[in-house]
Short mmCIF file of C-alpha atoms and ligand atoms in Angstrom, two decimals:
data_model
loop_
_atom_site.label_atom_id
_atom_site.label_comp_id
_atom_site.label_asym_id
_atom_site.label_seq_id
_atom_site.Cartn_x
_atom_site.Cartn_y
_atom_site.Cartn_z
CA MET K 688 0.00 0.00 0.00
CA LYS K 689 2.82 2.30 0.98
CA LEU K 690 4.28 1.94 -2.47
CA ILE K 691 1.04 2.03 -4.40
CA LEU K 692 -0.32 5.24 -2.90
CA PRO K 693 2.53 7.53 -3.91
CA PHE K 694 2.62 5.90 -7.32
CA PHE K 695 -1.12 6.46 -7.70
CA MET K 696 -0.72 10.07 -6.62
CA VAL K 697 2.09 10.62 -9.09
CA MET K 698 -0.12 9.19 -11.82
CA LEU K 699 -2.92 11.53 -10.84
CA PHE K 700 -0.58 14.49 -10.75
CA ASN K 701 0.86 13.59 -14.12
CA SER K 702 -2.49 13.21 -15.73
CA ALA K 703 -3.62 16.58 -14.30
CA LEU K 704 -0.52 18.15 -15.77
CA ALA K 705 -1.11 16.48 -19.08
CA GLN K 706 -4.65 17.72 -19.08
CA ASN K 707 -3.53 21.25 -18.28
CA ASP K 708 -0.95 21.09 -20.99
CA SER K 709 -3.42 19.83 -23.52
CA VAL K 710 -5.88 22.57 -22.57
CA ARG K 711 -3.12 25.11 -23.09
CA ALA K 712 -1.80 23.47 -26.17
CA THR K 713 -5.17 23.61 -27.89
CA VAL K 714 -4.66 27.34 -28.40
CA LYS K 715 -1.64 27.92 -30.56
CA PRO K 716 -0.66 31.58 -30.75
CA VAL K 717 -0.97 33.57 -33.97
CA LEU K 718 0.36 37.01 -34.85
CA VAL K 719 -0.48 39.02 -37.97
CA ILE K 720 0.85 42.49 -38.81
CA HIS K 721 0.57 45.10 -41.54
CA GLY K 722 2.67 48.09 -42.52
CA GLY K 723 0.11 49.77 -44.74
CA ALA K 724 -1.59 49.24 -48.09
CA GLY K 725 -1.42 51.21 -51.32
CA THR K 726 0.16 51.51 -54.74
CA ILE K 727 3.08 49.32 -53.87
CA LEU K 728 4.51 47.92 -57.09
CA LYS K 729 7.61 45.82 -57.54
CA LYS K 730 8.68 47.98 -60.47
CA ASN K 731 8.87 51.04 -58.19
CA MET K 732 10.92 49.22 -55.57
CA THR K 733 14.67 48.71 -55.32
CA PRO K 734 15.90 45.35 -53.97
CA GLU K 735 17.43 47.22 -51.01
CA LYS K 736 14.17 48.92 -50.14
CA GLU K 737 12.24 45.68 -50.51
CA ARG K 738 14.70 43.98 -48.17
CA ALA K 739 14.42 46.84 -45.67
CA TYR K 740 10.62 46.52 -45.56
CA GLN K 741 10.85 42.75 -45.19
CA ASP K 742 13.35 43.17 -42.38
CA GLY K 743 11.10 45.72 -40.69
CA LEU K 744 8.15 43.35 -40.83
CA LEU K 745 10.24 40.42 -39.62
CA ALA K 746 11.59 42.45 -36.71
CA ALA K 747 8.05 43.39 -35.65
CA LEU K 748 6.87 39.77 -35.91
CA ASP K 749 9.86 38.69 -33.91
CA LYS K 750 9.14 41.16 -31.10
CA GLY K 751 5.47 40.22 -30.87
CA TYR K 752 5.78 36.48 -31.33
CA ALA K 753 8.51 36.13 -28.69
CA ILE K 754 5.91 37.35 -26.19
CA LEU K 755 3.20 34.97 -27.42
CA LYS K 756 5.58 32.03 -27.45
CA ARG K 757 6.51 32.42 -23.83
CA GLY K 758 2.83 32.55 -22.87
CA GLY K 759 2.48 36.34 -22.83
CA SER K 760 -0.73 38.15 -23.67
CA ALA K 761 -2.06 39.09 -27.09
CA LEU K 762 -2.22 42.65 -25.79
CA ASP K 763 1.51 42.76 -24.98
CA ALA K 764 2.30 41.14 -28.32
CA VAL K 765 0.38 43.62 -30.48
CA GLU K 766 1.77 46.57 -28.56
CA ALA K 767 5.34 45.28 -28.98
CA ALA K 768 4.90 44.58 -32.70
CA VAL K 769 3.42 48.02 -33.33
CA ARG K 770 6.09 49.78 -31.25
CA SER K 771 8.73 48.12 -33.38
CA MET K 772 7.16 49.55 -36.55
CA GLU K 773 6.59 52.94 -34.90
CA ASP K 774 10.33 53.11 -34.26
CA ASN K 775 11.10 52.18 -37.88
CA PRO K 776 11.19 55.25 -40.18
CA LEU K 777 9.99 53.16 -43.13
CA PHE K 778 6.45 53.05 -41.79
CA ASN K 779 3.90 55.84 -41.44
CA ALA K 780 3.62 55.67 -37.66
CA GLY K 781 5.78 57.13 -34.91
CA LYS K 782 9.17 57.97 -36.45
CA GLY K 783 8.42 58.21 -40.18
CA ALA K 784 4.87 59.53 -39.79
CA VAL K 785 3.64 61.59 -42.75
CA PHE K 786 3.33 65.38 -42.62
CA THR K 787 0.20 67.46 -42.34
CA HIS K 788 -0.45 70.40 -44.64
CA GLU K 789 1.23 72.64 -42.06
CA GLY K 790 4.32 70.43 -41.99
CA LYS K 791 3.60 68.72 -38.67
CA ASN K 792 3.35 65.06 -37.68
CA GLU K 793 0.02 64.32 -36.01
CA MET K 794 -0.39 60.73 -34.99
CA ASP K 795 -3.33 58.49 -34.12
CA ALA K 796 -3.31 55.07 -32.41
CA ALA K 797 -5.69 52.58 -30.80
CA ILE K 798 -5.54 49.29 -28.94
CA MET K 799 -8.30 46.88 -27.90
CA ASN K 800 -8.49 43.91 -25.57
CA GLY K 801 -10.76 41.21 -27.00
CA ARG K 802 -11.26 39.53 -23.62
CA THR K 803 -12.73 42.54 -21.82
CA LEU K 804 -13.68 44.80 -24.75
CA ALA K 805 -11.57 47.46 -23.05
CA ALA K 806 -10.12 49.95 -25.54
CA GLY K 807 -7.92 53.02 -25.60
CA SER K 808 -6.89 55.51 -28.24
CA VAL K 809 -5.10 58.79 -28.86
CA ALA K 810 -5.51 61.15 -31.80
CA GLY K 811 -3.56 64.12 -33.14
CA VAL K 812 -0.57 63.67 -30.85
CA THR K 813 2.74 65.26 -31.81
CA THR K 814 5.22 64.55 -29.01
CA ILE K 815 4.61 60.98 -27.81
CA ARG K 816 7.33 58.72 -29.12
CA ASN K 817 5.13 55.61 -29.14
CA PRO K 818 1.47 56.57 -29.56
CA ILE K 819 0.39 52.93 -29.22
CA THR K 820 1.72 52.83 -25.65
CA ALA K 821 -0.20 56.02 -24.91
CA ALA K 822 -3.36 54.36 -26.27
CA ARG K 823 -2.75 51.45 -23.93
CA ALA K 824 -2.27 53.82 -21.01
CA VAL K 825 -5.60 55.48 -21.84
CA MET K 826 -7.20 52.02 -21.77
CA GLU K 827 -5.58 50.84 -18.56
CA LYS K 828 -4.87 53.97 -16.53
CA SER K 829 -7.90 56.17 -17.19
CA GLN K 830 -11.66 55.92 -17.25
CA HIS K 831 -11.72 57.04 -20.86
CA VAL K 832 -11.40 55.46 -24.25
CA MET K 833 -10.11 58.33 -26.36
CA MET K 834 -7.90 61.37 -25.74
CA THR K 835 -6.74 63.92 -28.27
CA GLY K 836 -3.96 66.46 -28.85
CA LYS K 837 -2.50 68.37 -25.92
CA GLY K 838 -4.64 66.56 -23.36
CA ALA K 839 -3.47 63.15 -24.53
CA GLU K 840 0.12 64.42 -24.40
CA ALA K 841 -0.26 65.76 -20.86
CA PHE K 842 -1.74 62.41 -19.80
CA ALA K 843 1.10 60.46 -21.46
CA ARG K 844 3.65 62.65 -19.70
CA LEU K 845 1.96 62.01 -16.36
CA GLN K 846 2.10 58.28 -17.04
CA GLY K 847 5.85 58.54 -17.55
CA LEU K 848 5.78 57.74 -21.26
CA GLU K 849 8.62 58.93 -23.47
CA ILE K 850 8.01 62.45 -24.75
CA VAL K 851 10.11 63.75 -27.64
CA ASP K 852 10.57 66.99 -29.53
CA PRO K 853 8.31 67.00 -32.62
CA SER K 854 11.47 67.12 -34.79
CA TYR K 855 12.13 63.49 -33.75
CA PHE K 856 9.45 62.41 -36.23
CA TYR K 857 11.00 64.19 -39.22
CA THR K 858 12.18 62.08 -42.14
CA GLU K 859 13.34 63.47 -45.44
CA GLU K 860 11.29 61.00 -47.47
CA ARG K 861 8.03 62.04 -45.81
CA TRP K 862 8.90 65.72 -46.19
CA LYS K 863 9.43 65.20 -49.91
CA GLY K 864 6.14 63.30 -49.97
CA LEU K 865 4.35 66.35 -48.58
CA GLU K 866 5.96 68.65 -51.14
CA ARG K 867 4.95 66.29 -53.94
CA VAL K 868 1.34 66.01 -52.80
CA LYS K 869 1.11 69.77 -52.29
CA LYS K 870 2.28 70.30 -55.85
CA GLU K 871 -0.41 67.97 -57.14
CA ASP K 872 -2.88 69.60 -54.82
CA SER K 873 -2.38 73.15 -56.00
CA ALA K 874 -3.13 71.97 -59.52
CA LYS K 875 -6.13 69.96 -58.35
CA THR K 876 -7.30 71.20 -55.02
CA GLU K 877 -10.13 68.69 -54.81
CA LEU K 878 -7.65 65.94 -54.37
CA ASP K 879 -7.27 66.34 -50.64
CA HIS K 880 -8.01 62.93 -49.14
CA GLY K 881 -8.64 64.20 -45.69
CA SER K 882 -11.01 67.07 -46.17
CA LYS K 883 -13.36 65.80 -48.86
CA PRO K 884 -14.29 62.21 -48.29
CA THR K 885 -16.98 62.43 -50.93
CA SER K 886 -18.21 59.36 -52.71
CA GLY K 887 -16.44 59.00 -56.04
CA LEU K 888 -13.61 61.36 -55.06
CA LYS K 889 -10.42 60.58 -56.95
CA GLN K 890 -7.20 60.01 -55.10
CA PRO K 891 -4.17 62.17 -55.88
CA GLU K 892 -2.44 60.86 -58.99
CA ASN K 893 0.57 59.97 -56.98
CA LYS K 894 2.25 56.88 -58.37
CA ASP K 895 3.59 56.12 -54.94
CA SER K 896 0.34 56.69 -53.08
CA LYS K 897 0.25 54.47 -50.04
CA TYR K 898 -1.17 54.25 -46.59
CA GLY K 899 1.71 53.30 -44.34
CA THR K 900 -0.29 52.79 -41.17
CA VAL K 901 0.90 49.89 -39.04
CA GLY K 902 -1.14 47.35 -37.16
CA ALA K 903 -1.06 44.02 -35.38
CA VAL K 904 -3.60 41.42 -34.29
CA ALA K 905 -2.91 38.41 -32.12
CA LEU K 906 -4.32 35.31 -30.48
CA ASP K 907 -2.51 34.16 -27.34
CA ILE K 908 -2.28 30.76 -25.70
CA GLN K 909 -5.11 31.67 -23.31
CA GLY K 910 -7.36 32.13 -26.35
CA ASN K 911 -7.50 35.91 -25.97
CA LEU K 912 -7.50 38.29 -28.92
CA ALA K 913 -6.14 41.84 -29.22
CA ALA K 914 -5.72 44.46 -31.94
CA ALA K 915 -3.55 47.57 -32.28
CA THR K 916 -3.18 50.23 -34.99
CA SER K 917 -0.91 53.28 -35.23
CA THR K 918 -0.57 55.91 -37.95
CA GLY K 919 0.54 59.35 -39.02
CA GLY K 920 -2.68 59.49 -41.06
CA MET K 921 -2.65 60.87 -44.58
CA THR K 922 -0.08 63.18 -46.14
CA ASN K 923 -1.21 66.79 -46.41
CA LYS K 924 -4.14 66.33 -44.03
CA ARG K 925 -5.63 69.54 -42.60
CA TYR K 926 -7.95 70.84 -39.92
CA ASN K 927 -6.81 68.27 -37.34
CA ARG K 928 -8.30 65.57 -39.50
CA VAL K 929 -8.50 62.21 -37.70
CA GLY K 930 -8.65 58.93 -39.59
CA ASP K 931 -10.09 55.52 -38.81
CA ALA K 932 -7.14 54.08 -36.89
CA PRO K 933 -8.04 55.52 -33.45
CA ILE K 934 -11.79 55.08 -33.92
CA ILE K 935 -12.79 51.90 -32.12
CA GLY K 936 -14.89 49.81 -34.48
CA ALA K 937 -13.66 51.60 -37.61
CA GLY K 938 -9.91 50.96 -37.93
CA THR K 939 -9.41 48.85 -34.82
CA TYR K 940 -11.55 46.26 -33.02
CA ALA K 941 -11.18 43.06 -30.99
CA SER K 942 -13.65 40.73 -29.35
CA ASN K 943 -12.98 37.22 -28.10
CA ALA K 944 -16.44 36.33 -29.43
CA THR K 945 -15.29 36.92 -33.01
CA CYS K 946 -11.95 38.32 -34.07
CA ALA K 947 -9.29 41.04 -33.81
CA ILE K 948 -8.90 43.53 -36.69
CA SER K 949 -6.57 46.33 -37.73
CA CYS K 950 -7.22 48.34 -40.89
CA THR K 951 -5.21 50.47 -43.31
CA GLY K 952 -6.46 52.60 -46.16
CA TRP K 953 -8.43 55.69 -46.95
CA GLY K 954 -9.68 56.32 -43.43
CA GLU K 955 -12.84 58.26 -44.20
CA PHE K 956 -14.32 55.22 -45.93
CA PHE K 957 -13.35 52.87 -43.12
CA ILE K 958 -15.10 55.18 -40.66
CA ARG K 959 -18.24 55.40 -42.78
CA LEU K 960 -18.36 51.62 -43.13
CA VAL K 961 -17.54 51.08 -39.45
CA MET K 962 -15.24 48.55 -41.03
CA ALA K 963 -13.76 46.51 -38.20
CA LYS K 964 -16.94 46.20 -36.13
CA THR K 965 -18.98 45.35 -39.20
CA VAL K 966 -16.68 42.42 -39.99
CA SER K 967 -17.05 41.29 -36.38
CA ASP K 968 -20.84 41.70 -36.49
CA MET K 969 -21.11 39.71 -39.70
CA MET K 970 -19.42 36.87 -37.86
CA GLU K 971 -21.34 37.24 -34.60
CA PHE K 972 -24.83 37.96 -35.90
CA GLY K 973 -24.61 36.70 -39.47
CA ASN K 974 -22.76 33.50 -38.70
CA ARG K 975 -20.28 34.11 -41.47
CA SER K 976 -16.63 33.14 -41.43
CA LEU K 977 -13.84 35.64 -40.87
CA GLU K 978 -12.61 35.20 -44.43
CA GLU K 979 -16.03 35.71 -45.99
CA SER K 980 -16.84 38.75 -43.87
CA ALA K 981 -13.52 40.49 -44.44
CA LEU K 982 -13.57 39.80 -48.18
CA GLU K 983 -17.10 41.14 -48.57
CA MET K 984 -16.16 44.39 -46.81
CA ILE K 985 -12.77 44.97 -48.47
CA GLN K 986 -13.49 43.69 -51.99
CA LYS K 987 -17.14 44.79 -52.33
CA ARG K 988 -18.43 47.37 -49.85
CA LEU K 989 -15.24 49.46 -49.69
CA PRO K 990 -14.72 49.90 -53.45
CA ALA K 991 -18.47 50.39 -53.92
CA LEU K 992 -18.14 53.61 -51.91
CA GLY K 993 -14.98 54.62 -53.73
CA GLY K 994 -12.52 53.76 -50.97
CA ASP K 995 -9.46 51.57 -50.89
CA GLY K 996 -7.19 49.78 -48.45
CA GLY K 997 -7.02 46.53 -46.57
CA LEU K 998 -7.14 44.87 -43.19
CA ILE K 999 -5.61 42.10 -41.15
CA ALA K 1000 -7.70 39.90 -38.87
CA VAL K 1001 -7.43 36.78 -36.76
CA ASP K 1002 -10.33 34.85 -35.26
CA LYS K 1003 -10.61 32.97 -31.98
CA ALA K 1004 -9.65 29.70 -33.70
CA GLY K 1005 -6.47 31.23 -35.10
CA ASN K 1006 -7.70 31.54 -38.69
CA PHE K 1007 -6.41 34.75 -40.19
CA THR K 1008 -6.90 36.82 -43.32
CA MET K 1009 -5.20 39.83 -44.93
CA PRO K 1010 -7.40 41.13 -47.78
CA PHE K 1011 -6.69 44.41 -49.61
CA ASN K 1012 -7.97 46.03 -52.78
CA THR K 1013 -4.85 48.08 -53.51
CA GLU K 1014 -1.76 47.01 -55.48
CA GLY K 1015 -0.02 45.84 -52.37
CA MET K 1016 0.04 45.72 -48.60
CA TYR K 1017 3.06 45.27 -46.36
CA ARG K 1018 2.07 42.31 -44.24
CA GLY K 1019 3.34 39.38 -42.24
CA SER K 1020 2.19 36.51 -40.09
CA VAL K 1021 3.22 33.74 -37.76
CA ASP K 1022 0.61 31.02 -38.07
CA ARG K 1023 -0.52 28.30 -35.65
CA GLU K 1024 2.38 26.09 -36.68
CA GLY K 1025 4.88 28.88 -36.09
CA LYS K 1026 5.45 29.45 -39.82
CA VAL K 1027 6.66 32.98 -40.54
CA THR K 1028 5.61 34.74 -43.76
CA VAL K 1029 6.11 38.30 -45.00
CA LYS K 1030 4.60 39.64 -48.20
CA ILE K 1031 4.36 42.97 -50.00
CA TYR K 1032 2.63 42.56 -53.36
CA LYS K 1033 -0.42 40.69 -54.56
CA ASP K 1034 0.20 36.94 -54.60
N1 LIG T 1834 -6.13 54.65 -42.41
C1 LIG T 1834 -5.18 55.71 -42.19
C2 LIG T 1834 -5.92 57.01 -42.10
O1 LIG T 1834 -6.83 57.24 -42.87
C3 LIG T 1834 -4.18 55.83 -43.24
C4 LIG T 1834 -3.39 54.57 -43.46
O2 LIG T 1834 -3.93 53.48 -43.42
O3 LIG T 1834 -2.20 54.69 -43.71
O4 LIG T 1834 -5.53 57.83 -41.30
#
């Protein structure tokens, strides 16, 4: 008996462990990111630039997936992936954000926790090094969901976040981008994306027109979903224009009941379509799959209004999709099997 009892207990203990492990192991983490959609054509790209974008995407995946792999939360993973792209001048978020008409960098960001439906966002901030971390602070350290401009900056400072001089965000490429768009604009003033989101409005005839917003969505081993988006908005924007990225339900949304989504594209259309929440609602109330819902919105409803762009999304089972109706979208994923993929152009 003396011998049997401990043995029996060990067996029990082992089987409990095995059960725990198998419960955990049923949710394999997934991370999907984007670095913006737009007229991204191989013929306009140098091999060096292509490599740099791929490296930037891989670095962001690496940062986020390391967290998921060691059992960290989807929330931490999406924040880390987005921070990595905010710090990379190639992307239109944080360092490398596009310029407003007045030559400033005004940034928007949002984050959402699919488990609790808690959300936080900042809009029109000019001195916060990592707007996505400020969005998270709004979500976790305040009673609010959205803060803008000077108020958001004062709050971020109080929370001890890194504050920088606005010149930190300057990049020569984005400055040239503003000058180019302004030139096109003075010839055709109606081509201001931000101020006239009218149906049928033509985009500026800018061969390099792209929306470099960054975003990440993740599923962690606990089965929780999260989404994060960060952007400098659109080049030459005026009047403190705010896009879809910081609007919960438009450019960013996450619910454990359905999926986590981050969008990129012509923001006015994403706001009008309440893009991210609509995809989620199609799944929740229309019983449609993630793939079907996202495709319908991006390939049908969005172009029907005259808008363009794309999104990334992952559902609670770890299925993910990355549809876009532009020439390309910087994007990457680590799937359930741990397979890493980065892509730029259409397949
Ligand atoms: N959606 C962003 C905005 O309209 C732009 C982007 O995706 O780059 O502000």
